[in-house]
PDB file of C-alpha atoms in Angstrom:
ATOM      1  CA  UNK A1388      33.733  12.602 -80.283  1.00  0.00           C
ATOM      2  CA  UNK A1389      35.928  12.869 -77.190  1.00  0.00           C
ATOM      3  CA  UNK A1390      34.695   9.391 -76.261  1.00  0.00           C
ATOM      4  CA  UNK A1391      35.711   8.032 -79.701  1.00  0.00           C
ATOM      5  CA  UNK A1392      32.080   7.488 -80.641  1.00  0.00           C
ATOM      6  CA  UNK A1393      32.008   9.802 -83.654  1.00  0.00           C
ATOM      7  CA  UNK A1394      30.216   7.157 -85.718  1.00  0.00           C
ATOM      8  CA  UNK A1395      27.003   8.161 -83.896  1.00  0.00           C
ATOM      9  CA  UNK A1396      27.285  11.911 -84.466  1.00  0.00           C
ATOM     10  CA  UNK A1397      25.300  11.935 -87.698  1.00  0.00           C
ATOM     11  CA  UNK A1398      22.375   9.978 -86.211  1.00  0.00           C
ATOM     12  CA  UNK A1399      22.318  12.115 -83.069  1.00  0.00           C
ATOM     13  CA  UNK A1400      22.356  15.245 -85.232  1.00  0.00           C
ATOM     14  CA  UNK A1401      19.624  13.882 -87.511  1.00  0.00           C
ATOM     15  CA  UNK A1402      17.446  13.207 -84.452  1.00  0.00           C
ATOM     16  CA  UNK A1403      18.176  16.696 -83.037  1.00  0.00           C
ATOM     17  CA  UNK A1404      19.747  15.258 -79.887  1.00  0.00           C
ATOM     18  CA  UNK A1405      21.124  18.242 -77.994  1.00  0.00           C
ATOM     19  CA  UNK A1406      22.550  18.429 -74.487  1.00  0.00           C
ATOM     20  CA  UNK A1407      19.153  18.558 -72.819  1.00  0.00           C
ATOM     21  CA  UNK A1408      17.854  15.572 -74.807  1.00  0.00           C
ATOM     22  CA  UNK A1409      21.092  13.690 -74.276  1.00  0.00           C
ATOM     23  CA  UNK A1410      20.634  13.758 -70.513  1.00  0.00           C
ATOM     24  CA  UNK A1411      17.242  12.064 -70.938  1.00  0.00           C
ATOM     25  CA  UNK A1412      18.549   9.090 -72.893  1.00  0.00           C
ATOM     26  CA  UNK A1413      18.670   5.604 -71.432  1.00  0.00           C
ATOM     27  CA  UNK A1414      19.882   2.306 -72.837  1.00  0.00           C
ATOM     28  CA  UNK A1415      16.772   1.566 -74.883  1.00  0.00           C
ATOM     29  CA  UNK A1416      16.684   5.056 -76.391  1.00  0.00           C
ATOM     30  CA  UNK A1417      20.372   4.825 -77.262  1.00  0.00           C
ATOM     31  CA  UNK A1418      19.711   1.500 -78.929  1.00  0.00           C
ATOM     32  CA  UNK A1419      16.835   3.050 -80.894  1.00  0.00           C
ATOM     33  CA  UNK A1420      19.266   5.718 -82.094  1.00  0.00           C
ATOM     34  CA  UNK A1421      21.357   2.985 -83.695  1.00  0.00           C
ATOM     35  CA  UNK A1422      23.840   2.435 -80.911  1.00  0.00           C
ATOM     36  CA  UNK A1423      23.939  -1.351 -81.191  1.00  0.00           C
ATOM     37  CA  UNK A1424      27.154  -1.893 -79.241  1.00  0.00           C
ATOM     38  CA  UNK A1425      26.472  -2.523 -75.565  1.00  0.00           C
ATOM     39  CA  UNK A1426      29.991  -1.257 -74.810  1.00  0.00           C
ATOM     40  CA  UNK A1427      29.282   2.041 -76.542  1.00  0.00           C
ATOM     41  CA  UNK A1428      25.987   2.388 -74.685  1.00  0.00           C
ATOM     42  CA  UNK A1429      27.765   1.676 -71.406  1.00  0.00           C
ATOM     43  CA  UNK A1430      30.335   4.398 -72.165  1.00  0.00           C
ATOM     44  CA  UNK A1431      27.596   6.923 -72.937  1.00  0.00           C
ATOM     45  CA  UNK A1432      25.516   5.957 -69.898  1.00  0.00           C
ATOM     46  CA  UNK A1433      28.555   6.242 -67.605  1.00  0.00           C
ATOM     47  CA  UNK A1434      29.414   9.673 -69.036  1.00  0.00           C
ATOM     48  CA  UNK A1435      25.783  10.797 -68.723  1.00  0.00           C
ATOM     49  CA  UNK A1436      25.766   9.698 -65.095  1.00  0.00           C
ATOM     50  CA  UNK A1437      28.920  11.756 -64.469  1.00  0.00           C
ATOM     51  CA  UNK A1438      27.369  14.761 -66.221  1.00  0.00           C
ATOM     52  CA  UNK A1439      24.158  14.504 -64.211  1.00  0.00           C
ATOM     53  CA  UNK A1440      26.144  14.308 -60.967  1.00  0.00           C
ATOM     54  CA  UNK A1441      28.156  17.341 -62.014  1.00  0.00           C
ATOM     55  CA  UNK A1442      24.999  19.280 -62.879  1.00  0.00           C
ATOM     56  CA  UNK A1443      23.420  18.369 -59.545  1.00  0.00           C
ATOM     57  CA  UNK A1444      26.539  19.495 -57.697  1.00  0.00           C
ATOM     58  CA  UNK A1445      26.518  22.802 -59.583  1.00  0.00           C
ATOM     59  CA  UNK A1446      22.795  23.263 -58.867  1.00  0.00           C
ATOM     60  CA  UNK A1447      23.330  22.689 -55.141  1.00  0.00           C
ATOM     61  CA  UNK A1448      26.255  25.123 -55.110  1.00  0.00           C
ATOM     62  CA  UNK A1449      24.071  27.713 -56.857  1.00  0.00           C
ATOM     63  CA  UNK A1450      21.279  27.220 -54.305  1.00  0.00           C
ATOM     64  CA  UNK A1451      23.779  27.589 -51.475  1.00  0.00           C
ATOM     65  CA  UNK A1452      25.101  30.842 -52.955  1.00  0.00           C
ATOM     66  CA  UNK A1453      21.546  32.181 -53.350  1.00  0.00           C
ATOM     67  CA  UNK A1454      20.748  31.342 -49.725  1.00  0.00           C
ATOM     68  CA  UNK A1455      23.915  33.095 -48.563  1.00  0.00           C
ATOM     69  CA  UNK A1456      23.060  36.183 -50.632  1.00  0.00           C
ATOM     70  CA  UNK A1457      19.537  36.237 -49.216  1.00  0.00           C
ATOM     71  CA  UNK A1458      20.887  35.913 -45.687  1.00  0.00           C
ATOM     72  CA  UNK A1459      23.249  38.847 -46.294  1.00  0.00           C
ATOM     73  CA  UNK A1460      20.424  40.939 -47.758  1.00  0.00           C
ATOM     74  CA  UNK A1461      18.254  40.281 -44.714  1.00  0.00           C
ATOM     75  CA  UNK A1462      21.118  41.101 -42.359  1.00  0.00           C
ATOM     76  CA  UNK A1463      21.807  44.384 -44.166  1.00  0.00           C
ATOM     77  CA  UNK A1464      18.114  45.236 -44.129  1.00  0.00           C
ATOM     78  CA  UNK A1465      17.920  44.569 -40.387  1.00  0.00           C
ATOM     79  CA  UNK A1466      20.951  46.788 -39.801  1.00  0.00           C
ATOM     80  CA  UNK A1467      19.370  49.584 -41.832  1.00  0.00           C
ATOM     81  CA  UNK A1468      16.149  49.256 -39.857  1.00  0.00           C
ATOM     82  CA  UNK A1469      18.066  49.390 -36.553  1.00  0.00           C
ATOM     83  CA  UNK A1470      19.964  52.485 -37.689  1.00  0.00           C
ATOM     84  CA  UNK A1471      16.734  54.101 -38.826  1.00  0.00           C
ATOM     85  CA  UNK A1472      15.076  53.410 -35.456  1.00  0.00           C
ATOM     86  CA  UNK A1473      18.134  54.718 -33.633  1.00  0.00           C
ATOM     87  CA  UNK A1474      18.136  57.886 -35.740  1.00  0.00           C
ATOM     88  CA  UNK A1475      14.398  58.364 -35.153  1.00  0.00           C
ATOM     89  CA  UNK A1476      14.874  57.896 -31.405  1.00  0.00           C
ATOM     90  CA  UNK A1477      17.720  60.411 -31.287  1.00  0.00           C
ATOM     91  CA  UNK A1478      15.650  62.911 -33.294  1.00  0.00           C
ATOM     92  CA  UNK A1479      12.643  62.565 -31.023  1.00  0.00           C
ATOM     93  CA  UNK A1480      14.822  62.907 -27.904  1.00  0.00           C
ATOM     94  CA  UNK A1481      16.428  66.036 -29.365  1.00  0.00           C
ATOM     95  CA  UNK A1482      12.984  67.463 -30.124  1.00  0.00           C
ATOM     96  CA  UNK A1483      11.783  66.709 -26.607  1.00  0.00           C
ATOM     97  CA  UNK A1484      14.896  68.391 -25.148  1.00  0.00           C
ATOM     98  CA  UNK A1485      14.251  71.516 -27.232  1.00  0.00           C
ATOM     99  CA  UNK A1486      10.601  71.587 -26.144  1.00  0.00           C
ATOM    100  CA  UNK A1487      11.588  71.390 -22.457  1.00  0.00           C
ATOM    101  CA  UNK A1488      13.810  74.450 -22.758  1.00  0.00           C
TER     102      UNK A1488
END
């Protein structure tokens, strides 16, 4: 509707075209849905291309965030392991010092 193509809403609804299905449409499928105007198909295809690019950008950003989180988790885990080893070493040295006395 925001593209002034509301005349196709009823057919898209009747065919259960949702967002996921919409992204899979190409020119021939749009034509089969009753979109006879090549201009209208071009508008939809251009908008779909923009949407796909936006989704891909969001997906890449999400992957980047996940990688950063994983890197932080590993770094924290390494720090905990180092602290644990340091604590163990100090404990064993203290025990050895007590045994010597």
